[in-house]
Amino acid sequence: WCNAGVTLVDIYYNYGVAEKAVGLSKKVYDSGKLIKEQELRLMRTWSLSLFSLDKSQTVEQLLDKYFQLKQADFLKNPIPYLDLFELWLDAKSKNNKFNEAYLQLINLLSIVDRMASPEKHLMLLNKAGELCIHLKDYNKAISFFNEANQINEKKRPNQENYILLNLARAYYWSGNYTRSYDYAERSFNNAEKNGHLFQKAITAAFIARLKVSTHSFSSAVEWANIAFRLAEDLGDLPLQYQIAILLSDLFSLNNEFDRSTKFKAKASQIEEKILLHEQSEKLKKADLNIEISNTEFESIMELQNFERQRLILNEKLRKIQVESERQQEKYRFDLELANQGIEKERALNR
């Protein structure tokens, strides 16, 4: 029953019925009959479901209790817990508890670095660097990102390399615009070489913002236009919206108010499309919710048969969802820094 229940939670989450995933998660967990692998899988999907409902504080409380309960086993063998630990850090970060998240991560890094796979070690180092940027300790952030980049270039040379862009961000906030541009250019070239359009687009947008700080407005506009075209190629409406706003701000800073108004209007049009898409998705989820609610499982054997039929598809959907969330998190992180950069430039121009 437990394994079937965990799988059904995954299916609810992957098909966008997060409320049901959360409700069933508690019932399955409270049964007390899960083995370790099932429990970790359930806690992860439970947390992701809560995140999708904008309940980051609930995620933090849930995982605070869980890691307190599992502390001895976690410290003895942390590797199986790392995916869940990353979500715990994400929850604390979303709740602006950057220092608390950083201290938890540093304690873990001291025992994980020799045990974890290169991918997991890289993830932890990158997280440490991002937290240091939030804590305004840019030199330490650069140190973590450099260590992560060494692993990335050695073990994952053809994968998307957001570490280079994170190094560019860290140097930007430290005030070293030359080094920032060097790493941003490397990030753009890496993305172009390996065909990673999303990395290429957000890097171009970052370079545009960097050029604002060096008062190179024509170059900033050029890079922003590159970013906007890439966002259109991706069909990424939220990214198109943010870059349209950026272009509007750039033209406004350069006193080109007609062009600024044009891109502000374009941003409004894109925003309407985003809202329509969100409403459509809500209706689809509502229909699916009704469909699932009307589904009756005659016996546990029928549920287990359902689980076997759905397992392969469910795993594929899970991987797609995880990658999408990671990209969105990096995108949100870039937008946060971008907004601060624009405000910084406006303050200088007052």
PDB file of N, CA and C in Angstrom, residues 241-277:
ATOM      1  N   TYR A 241       8.827  38.998 -21.201  1.00  0.00           N
ATOM      2  CA  TYR A 241       8.256  40.112 -20.434  1.00  0.00           C
ATOM      3  C   TYR A 241       9.341  40.880 -19.695  1.00  0.00           C
ATOM      4  N   GLN A 242      10.212  40.163 -18.987  1.00  0.00           N
ATOM      5  CA  GLN A 242      11.253  40.822 -18.195  1.00  0.00           C
ATOM      6  C   GLN A 242      12.235  41.591 -19.085  1.00  0.00           C
ATOM      7  N   ILE A 243      12.558  41.042 -20.257  1.00  0.00           N
ATOM      8  CA  ILE A 243      13.513  41.724 -21.136  1.00  0.00           C
ATOM      9  C   ILE A 243      12.848  42.924 -21.810  1.00  0.00           C
ATOM     10  N   ALA A 244      11.556  42.821 -22.103  1.00  0.00           N
ATOM     11  CA  ALA A 244      10.839  43.983 -22.638  1.00  0.00           C
ATOM     12  C   ALA A 244      10.835  45.128 -21.622  1.00  0.00           C
ATOM     13  N   ILE A 245      10.635  44.800 -20.352  1.00  0.00           N
ATOM     14  CA  ILE A 245      10.712  45.801 -19.286  1.00  0.00           C
ATOM     15  C   ILE A 245      12.116  46.391 -19.216  1.00  0.00           C
ATOM     16  N   LEU A 246      13.129  45.521 -19.341  1.00  0.00           N
ATOM     17  CA  LEU A 246      14.515  45.988 -19.329  1.00  0.00           C
ATOM     18  C   LEU A 246      14.767  46.970 -20.470  1.00  0.00           C
ATOM     19  N   LEU A 247      14.305  46.635 -21.679  1.00  0.00           N
ATOM     20  CA  LEU A 247      14.499  47.528 -22.830  1.00  0.00           C
ATOM     21  C   LEU A 247      13.772  48.856 -22.613  1.00  0.00           C
ATOM     22  N   SER A 248      12.577  48.790 -22.045  1.00  0.00           N
ATOM     23  CA  SER A 248      11.847  50.018 -21.741  1.00  0.00           C
ATOM     24  C   SER A 248      12.634  50.887 -20.760  1.00  0.00           C
ATOM     25  N   ASP A 249      13.193  50.268 -19.724  1.00  0.00           N
ATOM     26  CA  ASP A 249      13.993  51.000 -18.741  1.00  0.00           C
ATOM     27  C   ASP A 249      15.255  51.591 -19.373  1.00  0.00           C
ATOM     28  N   LEU A 250      15.884  50.816 -20.258  1.00  0.00           N
ATOM     29  CA  LEU A 250      17.106  51.297 -20.907  1.00  0.00           C
ATOM     30  C   LEU A 250      16.840  52.547 -21.740  1.00  0.00           C
ATOM     31  N   PHE A 251      15.779  52.506 -22.539  1.00  0.00           N
ATOM     32  CA  PHE A 251      15.464  53.667 -23.376  1.00  0.00           C
ATOM     33  C   PHE A 251      15.057  54.861 -22.516  1.00  0.00           C
ATOM     34  N   SER A 252      14.380  54.589 -21.400  1.00  0.00           N
ATOM     35  CA  SER A 252      13.995  55.672 -20.491  1.00  0.00           C
ATOM     36  C   SER A 252      15.232  56.330 -19.877  1.00  0.00           C
ATOM     37  N   LEU A 253      16.209  55.499 -19.467  1.00  0.00           N
ATOM     38  CA  LEU A 253      17.438  56.036 -18.902  1.00  0.00           C
ATOM     39  C   LEU A 253      18.200  56.892 -19.916  1.00  0.00           C
ATOM     40  N   ASN A 254      18.038  56.538 -21.201  1.00  0.00           N
ATOM     41  CA  ASN A 254      18.726  57.268 -22.259  1.00  0.00           C
ATOM     42  C   ASN A 254      17.847  58.373 -22.866  1.00  0.00           C
ATOM     43  N   ASN A 255      16.734  58.689 -22.176  1.00  0.00           N
ATOM     44  CA  ASN A 255      15.808  59.752 -22.592  1.00  0.00           C
ATOM     45  C   ASN A 255      15.166  59.502 -23.956  1.00  0.00           C
ATOM     46  N   GLU A 256      15.046  58.234 -24.360  1.00  0.00           N
ATOM     47  CA  GLU A 256      14.356  57.885 -25.600  1.00  0.00           C
ATOM     48  C   GLU A 256      12.965  57.378 -25.219  1.00  0.00           C
ATOM     49  N   PHE A 257      12.092  58.313 -24.892  1.00  0.00           N
ATOM     50  CA  PHE A 257      10.832  57.959 -24.256  1.00  0.00           C
ATOM     51  C   PHE A 257       9.842  57.293 -25.205  1.00  0.00           C
ATOM     52  N   ASP A 258       9.883  57.615 -26.493  1.00  0.00           N
ATOM     53  CA  ASP A 258       8.988  56.961 -27.445  1.00  0.00           C
ATOM     54  C   ASP A 258       9.291  55.470 -27.533  1.00  0.00           C
ATOM     55  N   ARG A 259      10.585  55.149 -27.629  1.00  0.00           N
ATOM     56  CA  ARG A 259      10.978  53.735 -27.705  1.00  0.00           C
ATOM     57  C   ARG A 259      10.720  53.032 -26.378  1.00  0.00           C
ATOM     58  N   SER A 260      10.889  53.753 -25.290  1.00  0.00           N
ATOM     59  CA  SER A 260      10.598  53.187 -23.978  1.00  0.00           C
ATOM     60  C   SER A 260       9.117  52.815 -23.879  1.00  0.00           C
ATOM     61  N   THR A 261       8.254  53.709 -24.339  1.00  0.00           N
ATOM     62  CA  THR A 261       6.806  53.464 -24.302  1.00  0.00           C
ATOM     63  C   THR A 261       6.428  52.266 -25.173  1.00  0.00           C
ATOM     64  N   LYS A 262       7.101  52.146 -26.319  1.00  0.00           N
ATOM     65  CA  LYS A 262       6.830  51.036 -27.239  1.00  0.00           C
ATOM     66  C   LYS A 262       7.087  49.694 -26.550  1.00  0.00           C
ATOM     67  N   PHE A 263       8.213  49.572 -25.840  1.00  0.00           N
ATOM     68  CA  PHE A 263       8.526  48.301 -25.197  1.00  0.00           C
ATOM     69  C   PHE A 263       7.698  48.078 -23.935  1.00  0.00           C
ATOM     70  N   LYS A 264       7.274  49.167 -23.307  1.00  0.00           N
ATOM     71  CA  LYS A 264       6.374  49.023 -22.167  1.00  0.00           C
ATOM     72  C   LYS A 264       5.037  48.457 -22.626  1.00  0.00           C
ATOM     73  N   ALA A 265       4.574  48.921 -23.795  1.00  0.00           N
ATOM     74  CA  ALA A 265       3.321  48.405 -24.359  1.00  0.00           C
ATOM     75  C   ALA A 265       3.486  46.934 -24.747  1.00  0.00           C
ATOM     76  N   LYS A 266       4.657  46.601 -25.312  1.00  0.00           N
ATOM     77  CA  LYS A 266       4.928  45.206 -25.683  1.00  0.00           C
ATOM     78  C   LYS A 266       4.927  44.321 -24.438  1.00  0.00           C
ATOM     79  N   ALA A 267       5.507  44.828 -23.351  1.00  0.00           N
ATOM     80  CA  ALA A 267       5.522  44.073 -22.099  1.00  0.00           C
ATOM     81  C   ALA A 267       4.101  43.817 -21.599  1.00  0.00           C
ATOM     82  N   SER A 268       3.232  44.809 -21.737  1.00  0.00           N
ATOM     83  CA  SER A 268       1.834  44.660 -21.311  1.00  0.00           C
ATOM     84  C   SER A 268       1.126  43.589 -22.138  1.00  0.00           C
ATOM     85  N   GLN A 269       1.401  43.559 -23.443  1.00  0.00           N
ATOM     86  CA  GLN A 269       0.804  42.540 -24.310  1.00  0.00           C
ATOM     87  C   GLN A 269       1.259  41.138 -23.900  1.00  0.00           C
ATOM     88  N   ILE A 270       2.547  41.031 -23.608  1.00  0.00           N
ATOM     89  CA  ILE A 270       3.092  39.727 -23.191  1.00  0.00           C
ATOM     90  C   ILE A 270       2.489  39.314 -21.854  1.00  0.00           C
ATOM     91  N   GLU A 271       2.327  40.289 -20.953  1.00  0.00           N
ATOM     92  CA  GLU A 271       1.752  39.993 -19.641  1.00  0.00           C
ATOM     93  C   GLU A 271       0.331  39.447 -19.782  1.00  0.00           C
ATOM     94  N   GLU A 272      -0.439  40.006 -20.716  1.00  0.00           N
ATOM     95  CA  GLU A 272      -1.799  39.516 -20.961  1.00  0.00           C
ATOM     96  C   GLU A 272      -1.763  38.058 -21.428  1.00  0.00           C
ATOM     97  N   LYS A 273      -0.811  37.724 -22.298  1.00  0.00           N
ATOM     98  CA  LYS A 273      -0.673  36.340 -22.764  1.00  0.00           C
ATOM     99  C   LYS A 273      -0.330  35.406 -21.610  1.00  0.00           C
ATOM    100  N   ILE A 274       0.547  35.877 -20.717  1.00  0.00           N
ATOM    101  CA  ILE A 274       0.926  35.063 -19.555  1.00  0.00           C
ATOM    102  C   ILE A 274      -0.290  34.792 -18.683  1.00  0.00           C
ATOM    103  N   LEU A 275      -1.092  35.826 -18.432  1.00  0.00           N
ATOM    104  CA  LEU A 275      -2.284  35.674 -17.591  1.00  0.00           C
ATOM    105  C   LEU A 275      -3.295  34.720 -18.229  1.00  0.00           C
ATOM    106  N   LEU A 276      -3.473  34.837 -19.551  1.00  0.00           N
ATOM    107  CA  LEU A 276      -4.383  33.929 -20.253  1.00  0.00           C
ATOM    108  C   LEU A 276      -3.906  32.495 -20.161  1.00  0.00           C
ATOM    109  N   HIS A 277      -2.582  32.300 -20.297  1.00  0.00           N
ATOM    110  CA  HIS A 277      -2.013  30.957 -20.195  1.00  0.00           C
ATOM    111  C   HIS A 277      -2.216  30.395 -18.794  1.00  0.00           C
TER     112      HIS A 277
END
